[in-house]
Amino acid sequence: MSLNKLFSVVTAFIVTFFSFGAPALANGTNYAEPKQLGFMEPVTEVMRDIVGFHDLLLWMCIIVSVFVLVLMIYIFIKFNAKANPNPSSTTHHTGLEIVWTTVPILILLVIAIPSFKLLYKEDVIPQSDLTIKAIGNQWYWTYEYPDHDNMSIDAYILSDEDAKAAGHPRLLGTDAHIVVPVNKTVRMIVTASDVIHAWAMPAFGVKIDAVPGKLNETWFKAEKEGMFYGQCSELCGKDHGFMPIMVKVVSQEEYEAWLVEAKEEYAETETDNLTRVAAVLPAQQ
Ligand SMILES: [Cu+2]
């Protein structure tokens, strides 16, 4: 393979790698496609920053690896016993020592500054418009809207047939989902009732542990309407892979209309939680 051809193959690979996330949203799906490389299209500022930071790190890895590889090849050719029978006896080169100390420090600074900025942005919750509490259970999610009569929604996975009929991807559809208004800051309080789960929504850049007895906090501000899919991201037990998450982002008007209906539908579910668990568990065995 000529050097030119090799170069074009590598370029094609890198371009494909960075642009693969786009088709996931282009056809209207907010979940990972089979054979997808890279992330799905971000819909929050935090996720955009995460993708940007990931790309920065990837480029730095590529540049450092290629530089080291070229250096090694150069040394193999130039300084092998045949080509260089009389080795130099020089042991110190002050300039070079300064360079190989300062360059790694600079590289670390270039990584650390955006990394700390991003951590701070994820951790500090801005003035929120709405609070939702997510509770991880074996193996479904319960959502509460403390601002709205504490209504409580249980979301169980749909069977393959039901998901197909409802137009949701297999293993990612749930029988109920939370609804949030677009462009509003949502504060998520996350906990669990039994074992450690994790509430993860890749398109929002949110992944937070749900720990029994502890309240974790995170936030997101979705900038695009649509249905978004996520999953429990902690190995929580035998049905860990069967507790997906669905979040529907709608306009403010649609959200208010949904609230009126939802308050009627979910206001009293608290009392029949136990009977529901009992009814559902045998079916999942
Ligand atoms: Cu879980």
mmCIF file with all atom_site columns, N, CA, C and O and ligand atoms in Angstrom, residues 139 141 196-198 232 234 236 240 243, ligand 1:
data_model
loop_
_atom_site.group_PDB
_atom_site.id
_atom_site.type_symbol
_atom_site.label_atom_id
_atom_site.label_alt_id
_atom_site.label_comp_id
_atom_site.label_asym_id
_atom_site.label_entity_id
_atom_site.label_seq_id
_atom_site.pdbx_PDB_ins_code
_atom_site.Cartn_x
_atom_site.Cartn_y
_atom_site.Cartn_z
_atom_site.occupancy
_atom_site.B_iso_or_equiv
_atom_site.pdbx_formal_charge
_atom_site.auth_seq_id
_atom_site.auth_comp_id
_atom_site.auth_asym_id
_atom_site.auth_atom_id
_atom_site.pdbx_PDB_model_num
ATOM   1  N  N  . TRP A 1 139 ? -37.223 -3.943 39.131 1.00 0.00 ? 139 TRP A N  1
ATOM   2  C  CA . TRP A 1 139 ? -36.361 -3.303 38.182 1.00 0.00 ? 139 TRP A CA 1
ATOM   3  C  C  . TRP A 1 139 ? -37.214 -2.383 37.336 1.00 0.00 ? 139 TRP A C  1
ATOM   4  O  O  . TRP A 1 139 ? -37.654 -2.757 36.260 1.00 0.00 ? 139 TRP A O  1
ATOM   5  N  N  . TRP A 1 141 ? -38.325 2.203  37.161 1.00 0.00 ? 141 TRP A N  1
ATOM   6  C  CA . TRP A 1 141 ? -38.070 3.536  37.716 1.00 0.00 ? 141 TRP A CA 1
ATOM   7  C  C  . TRP A 1 141 ? -39.375 4.154  38.201 1.00 0.00 ? 141 TRP A C  1
ATOM   8  O  O  . TRP A 1 141 ? -40.421 4.006  37.556 1.00 0.00 ? 141 TRP A O  1
ATOM   9  N  N  . ILE A 1 196 ? -28.042 -0.240 44.316 1.00 0.00 ? 196 ILE A N  1
ATOM   10 C  CA . ILE A 1 196 ? -27.562 0.928  43.566 1.00 0.00 ? 196 ILE A CA 1
ATOM   11 C  C  . ILE A 1 196 ? -27.939 0.789  42.082 1.00 0.00 ? 196 ILE A C  1
ATOM   12 O  O  . ILE A 1 196 ? -27.644 -0.226 41.445 1.00 0.00 ? 196 ILE A O  1
ATOM   13 N  N  . HIS A 1 197 ? -28.627 1.802  41.566 1.00 0.00 ? 197 HIS A N  1
ATOM   14 C  CA . HIS A 1 197 ? -28.909 1.901  40.139 1.00 0.00 ? 197 HIS A CA 1
ATOM   15 C  C  . HIS A 1 197 ? -28.208 3.167  39.637 1.00 0.00 ? 197 HIS A C  1
ATOM   16 O  O  . HIS A 1 197 ? -27.527 3.838  40.397 1.00 0.00 ? 197 HIS A O  1
ATOM   17 N  N  . ALA A 1 198 ? -28.383 3.489  38.358 1.00 0.00 ? 198 ALA A N  1
ATOM   18 C  CA . ALA A 1 198 ? -27.847 4.766  37.865 1.00 0.00 ? 198 ALA A CA 1
ATOM   19 C  C  . ALA A 1 198 ? -28.759 5.282  36.765 1.00 0.00 ? 198 ALA A C  1
ATOM   20 O  O  . ALA A 1 198 ? -29.162 4.522  35.878 1.00 0.00 ? 198 ALA A O  1
ATOM   21 N  N  . CYS A 1 232 ? -30.700 2.180  32.835 1.00 0.00 ? 232 CYS A N  1
ATOM   22 C  CA . CYS A 1 232 ? -29.986 2.079  34.102 1.00 0.00 ? 232 CYS A CA 1
ATOM   23 C  C  . CYS A 1 232 ? -28.534 1.737  33.774 1.00 0.00 ? 232 CYS A C  1
ATOM   24 O  O  . CYS A 1 232 ? -28.276 0.876  32.947 1.00 0.00 ? 232 CYS A O  1
ATOM   25 N  N  . GLU A 1 234 ? -25.986 0.979  36.111 1.00 0.00 ? 234 GLU A N  1
ATOM   26 C  CA . GLU A 1 234 ? -25.228 0.358  37.201 1.00 0.00 ? 234 GLU A CA 1
ATOM   27 C  C  . GLU A 1 234 ? -25.627 -1.114 37.189 1.00 0.00 ? 234 GLU A C  1
ATOM   28 O  O  . GLU A 1 234 ? -26.814 -1.418 37.073 1.00 0.00 ? 234 GLU A O  1
ATOM   29 N  N  . CYS A 1 236 ? -27.122 -3.708 38.520 1.00 0.00 ? 236 CYS A N  1
ATOM   30 C  CA . CYS A 1 236 ? -27.910 -3.705 39.748 1.00 0.00 ? 236 CYS A CA 1
ATOM   31 C  C  . CYS A 1 236 ? -28.534 -5.055 40.065 1.00 0.00 ? 236 CYS A C  1
ATOM   32 O  O  . CYS A 1 236 ? -29.095 -5.244 41.132 1.00 0.00 ? 236 CYS A O  1
ATOM   33 N  N  . HIS A 1 240 ? -31.072 -5.878 35.348 1.00 0.00 ? 240 HIS A N  1
ATOM   34 C  CA . HIS A 1 240 ? -30.419 -4.581 35.135 1.00 0.00 ? 240 HIS A CA 1
ATOM   35 C  C  . HIS A 1 240 ? -30.616 -4.080 33.706 1.00 0.00 ? 240 HIS A C  1
ATOM   36 O  O  . HIS A 1 240 ? -30.846 -2.898 33.470 1.00 0.00 ? 240 HIS A O  1
ATOM   37 N  N  . MET A 1 243 ? -34.339 -2.063 32.581 1.00 0.00 ? 243 MET A N  1
ATOM   38 C  CA . MET A 1 243 ? -34.977 -0.894 33.199 1.00 0.00 ? 243 MET A CA 1
ATOM   39 C  C  . MET A 1 243 ? -34.620 0.377  32.427 1.00 0.00 ? 243 MET A C  1
ATOM   40 O  O  . MET A 1 243 ? -33.875 1.224  32.893 1.00 0.00 ? 243 MET A O  1
HETATM 41 CU CU . CU  B 2 .   ? -30.731 -0.639 37.852 1.00 0.00 ? 1   CU  B CU 1
#
